[in-house]
Coordinates of C-alpha atoms and ligand atoms in Angstrom, one line a residue:
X354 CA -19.7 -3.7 7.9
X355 CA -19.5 -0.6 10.2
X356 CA -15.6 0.8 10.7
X357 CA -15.4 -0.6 13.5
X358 CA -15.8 -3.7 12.3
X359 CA -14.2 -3.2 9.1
X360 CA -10.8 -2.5 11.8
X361 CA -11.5 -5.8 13.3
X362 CA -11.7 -8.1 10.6
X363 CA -8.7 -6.6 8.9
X364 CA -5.4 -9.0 8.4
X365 CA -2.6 -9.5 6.3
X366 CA -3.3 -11.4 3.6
X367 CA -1.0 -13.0 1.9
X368 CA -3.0 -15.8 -0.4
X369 CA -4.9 -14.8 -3.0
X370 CA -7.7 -16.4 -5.7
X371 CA -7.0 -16.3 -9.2
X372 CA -9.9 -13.7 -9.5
X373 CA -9.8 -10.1 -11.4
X374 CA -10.7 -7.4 -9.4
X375 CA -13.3 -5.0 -11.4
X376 CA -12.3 -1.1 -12.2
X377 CA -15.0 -0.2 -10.2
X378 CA -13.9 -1.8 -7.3
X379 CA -10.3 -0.6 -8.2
X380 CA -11.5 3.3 -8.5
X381 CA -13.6 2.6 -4.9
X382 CA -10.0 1.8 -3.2
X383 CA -8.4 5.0 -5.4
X384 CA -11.4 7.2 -4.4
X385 CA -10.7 5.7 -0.6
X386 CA -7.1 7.3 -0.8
X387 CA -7.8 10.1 -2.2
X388 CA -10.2 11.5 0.4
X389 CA -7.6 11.1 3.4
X390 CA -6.4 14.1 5.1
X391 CA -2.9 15.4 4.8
X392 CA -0.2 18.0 5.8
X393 CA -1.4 21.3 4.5
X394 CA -4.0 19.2 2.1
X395 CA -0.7 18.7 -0.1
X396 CA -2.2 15.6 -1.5
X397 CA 1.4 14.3 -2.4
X398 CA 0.8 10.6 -2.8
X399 CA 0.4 8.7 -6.2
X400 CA -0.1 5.0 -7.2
X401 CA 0.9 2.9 -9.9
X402 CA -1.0 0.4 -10.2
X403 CA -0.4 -3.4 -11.4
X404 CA -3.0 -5.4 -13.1
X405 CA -1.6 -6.4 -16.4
X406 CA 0.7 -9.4 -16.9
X407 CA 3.3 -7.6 -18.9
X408 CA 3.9 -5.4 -16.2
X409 CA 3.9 -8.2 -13.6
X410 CA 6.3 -10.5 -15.7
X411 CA 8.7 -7.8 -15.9
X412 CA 8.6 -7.3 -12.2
X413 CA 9.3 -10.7 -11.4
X414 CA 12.2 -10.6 -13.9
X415 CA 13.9 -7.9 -12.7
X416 CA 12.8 -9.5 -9.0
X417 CA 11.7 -6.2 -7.0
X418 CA 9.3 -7.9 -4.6
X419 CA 11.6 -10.1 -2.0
X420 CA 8.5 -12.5 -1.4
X421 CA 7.3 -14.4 -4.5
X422 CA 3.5 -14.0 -3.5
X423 CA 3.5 -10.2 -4.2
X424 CA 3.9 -11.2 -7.7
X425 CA 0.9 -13.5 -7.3
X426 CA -1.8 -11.0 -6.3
X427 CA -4.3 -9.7 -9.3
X428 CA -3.5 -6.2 -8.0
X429 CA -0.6 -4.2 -6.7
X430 CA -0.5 -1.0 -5.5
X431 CA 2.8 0.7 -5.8
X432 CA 2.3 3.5 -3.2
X433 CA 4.3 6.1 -3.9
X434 CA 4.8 10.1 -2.8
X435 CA 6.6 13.1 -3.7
X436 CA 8.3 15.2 -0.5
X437 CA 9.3 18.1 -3.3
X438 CA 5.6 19.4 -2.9
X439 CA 5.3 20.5 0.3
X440 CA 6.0 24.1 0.9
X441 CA 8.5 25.4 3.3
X442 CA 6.7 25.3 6.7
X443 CA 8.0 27.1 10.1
X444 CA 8.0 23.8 12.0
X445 CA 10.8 23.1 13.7
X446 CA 10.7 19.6 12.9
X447 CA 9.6 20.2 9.2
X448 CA 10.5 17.6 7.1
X449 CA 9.2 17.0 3.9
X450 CA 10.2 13.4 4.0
X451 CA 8.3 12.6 7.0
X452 CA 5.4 14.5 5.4
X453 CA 5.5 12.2 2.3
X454 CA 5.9 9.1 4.5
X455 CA 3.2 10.1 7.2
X456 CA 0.5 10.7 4.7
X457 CA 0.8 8.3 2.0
X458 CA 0.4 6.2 5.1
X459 CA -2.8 7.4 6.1
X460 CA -4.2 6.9 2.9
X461 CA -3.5 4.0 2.1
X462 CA -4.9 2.8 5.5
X463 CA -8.1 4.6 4.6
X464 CA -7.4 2.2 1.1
X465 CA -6.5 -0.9 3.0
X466 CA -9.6 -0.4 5.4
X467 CA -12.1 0.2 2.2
X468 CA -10.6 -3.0 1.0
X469 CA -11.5 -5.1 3.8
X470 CA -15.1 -3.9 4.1
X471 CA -15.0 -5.1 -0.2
X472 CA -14.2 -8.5 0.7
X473 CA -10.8 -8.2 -0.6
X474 CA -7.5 -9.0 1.2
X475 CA -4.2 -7.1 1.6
X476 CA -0.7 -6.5 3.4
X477 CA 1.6 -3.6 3.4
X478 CA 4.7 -4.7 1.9
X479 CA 8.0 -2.7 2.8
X480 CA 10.9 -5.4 1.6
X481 CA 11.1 -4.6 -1.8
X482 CA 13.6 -3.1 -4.2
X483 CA 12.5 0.4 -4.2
X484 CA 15.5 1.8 -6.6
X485 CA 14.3 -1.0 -9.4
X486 CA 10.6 -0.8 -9.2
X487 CA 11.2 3.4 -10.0
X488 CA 13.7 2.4 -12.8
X489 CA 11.1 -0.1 -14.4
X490 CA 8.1 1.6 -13.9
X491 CA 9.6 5.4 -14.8
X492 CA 8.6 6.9 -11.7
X493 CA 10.9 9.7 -10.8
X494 CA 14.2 9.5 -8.7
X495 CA 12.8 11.8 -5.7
X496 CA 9.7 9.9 -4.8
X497 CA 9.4 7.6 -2.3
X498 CA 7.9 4.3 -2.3
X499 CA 7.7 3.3 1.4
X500 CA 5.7 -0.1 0.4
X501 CA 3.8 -1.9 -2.1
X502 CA -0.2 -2.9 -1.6
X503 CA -0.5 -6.6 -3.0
X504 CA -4.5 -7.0 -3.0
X505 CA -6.7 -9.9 -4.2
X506 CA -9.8 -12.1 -2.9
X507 CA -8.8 -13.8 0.0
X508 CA -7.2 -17.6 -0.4
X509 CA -6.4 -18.4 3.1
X510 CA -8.0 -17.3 6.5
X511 CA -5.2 -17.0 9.0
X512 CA -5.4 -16.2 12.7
X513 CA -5.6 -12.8 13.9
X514 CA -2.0 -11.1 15.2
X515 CA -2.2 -10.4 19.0
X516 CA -2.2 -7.3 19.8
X517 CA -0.5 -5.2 23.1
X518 CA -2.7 -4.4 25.5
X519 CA -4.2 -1.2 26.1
X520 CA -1.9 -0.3 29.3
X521 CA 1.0 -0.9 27.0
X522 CA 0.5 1.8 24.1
X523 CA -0.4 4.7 26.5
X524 CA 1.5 6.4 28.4
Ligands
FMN1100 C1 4.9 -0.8 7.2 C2 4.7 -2.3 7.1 C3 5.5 -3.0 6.4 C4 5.3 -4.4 6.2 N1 6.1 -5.2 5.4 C5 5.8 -6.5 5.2 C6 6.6 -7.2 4.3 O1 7.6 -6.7 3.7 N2 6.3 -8.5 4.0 C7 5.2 -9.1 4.7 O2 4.9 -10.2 4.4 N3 4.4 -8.4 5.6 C8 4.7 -7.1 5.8 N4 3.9 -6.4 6.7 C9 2.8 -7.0 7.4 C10 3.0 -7.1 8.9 O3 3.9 -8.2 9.1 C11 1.7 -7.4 9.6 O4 0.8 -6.2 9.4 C12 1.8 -7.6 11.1 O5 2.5 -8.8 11.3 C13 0.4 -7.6 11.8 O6 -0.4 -8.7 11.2 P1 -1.8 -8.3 10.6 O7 -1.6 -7.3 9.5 O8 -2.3 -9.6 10.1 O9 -2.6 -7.8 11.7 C14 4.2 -5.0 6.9 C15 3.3 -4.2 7.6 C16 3.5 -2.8 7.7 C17 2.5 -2.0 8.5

């Protein structure tokens, strides 16, 4: 699969088989990330990642996810970034918040896309309890954690979202 096609077969996928996904594969979507450009190369995104069922089941208890099939998927990516580490910048607009938000969600698209040309199936997830997931899983009070990255081999094929036209996104 070329990118282009890789882009074009993409959807959210929100069904997944009862199927482990190997470490190898897991480091290949990691690796994916982790090469993506950002703001001043700060790198400041990190992932917890969620393949055990201890750490699942104590998700679901403490109900973090607001849609029961994120707790369904073999593999969760909690995509997460710290805005503390980027140095003070002469931007007028500088904020290290955007930073945080705008990178972490190019990589995970570069993560997402790597995915999809794998075979596996994904959806960005924003409704979630961000304040619990940090307090379960000890990540720190000043990161973010704009969405979670349920993935798994696909269990349903759904229809492709339209899209706007061309006309419509430019100006
Ligand atoms: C930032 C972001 C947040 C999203 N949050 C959710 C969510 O909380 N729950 C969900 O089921 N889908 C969520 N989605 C998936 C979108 O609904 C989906 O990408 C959109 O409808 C287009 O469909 P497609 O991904 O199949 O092309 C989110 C997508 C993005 C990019």
């Amino acid at each position: 699969m070329n990118v282009k096609e890789t882009i074009e077969s993409r959807k959210s996928i929100r069904k997944y088989k009862d199927k482990q996904i190997s470490e190898e594969i897991i480091t290949e979507l990691l690796d994916a990330a982790r090469k993506a450009p950002s703001a001043k190369n700060v790198q400041s995104h990190k992932y917890f990642v969620v393949k055990d069922k201890e750490t699942r089941d104590k998700l679901r208890k403490y109900e973090v996810f607001r849609q029961d099939y994120v707790y369904d998927a073999p593999l969760i990516i909690i995509c997460c970034a710290d805005p503390t580490q980027y140095p003070e910048s002469v931007d007028v607009d500088a904020n290290p918040n955007n930073y945080a938000h705008i990178d972490l969600s190019i990589a995970t698209s570069f993560l997402v896309l790597r995915a999809t040309e794998l075979g596996l199936g994904s959806v960005f997830v924003a409704w979630i309890y961000r304040d619990k997931i940090k307090k379960i899983l000890n990540i720190p009070e000043h990161y973010i954690i704009p969405f979670v990255i349920p993935i798994g081999y696909p269990a349903e094929e759904p229809k492709q979202k339209s899209r706007k036209d061309l006309g419509e996104i430019v100006f």
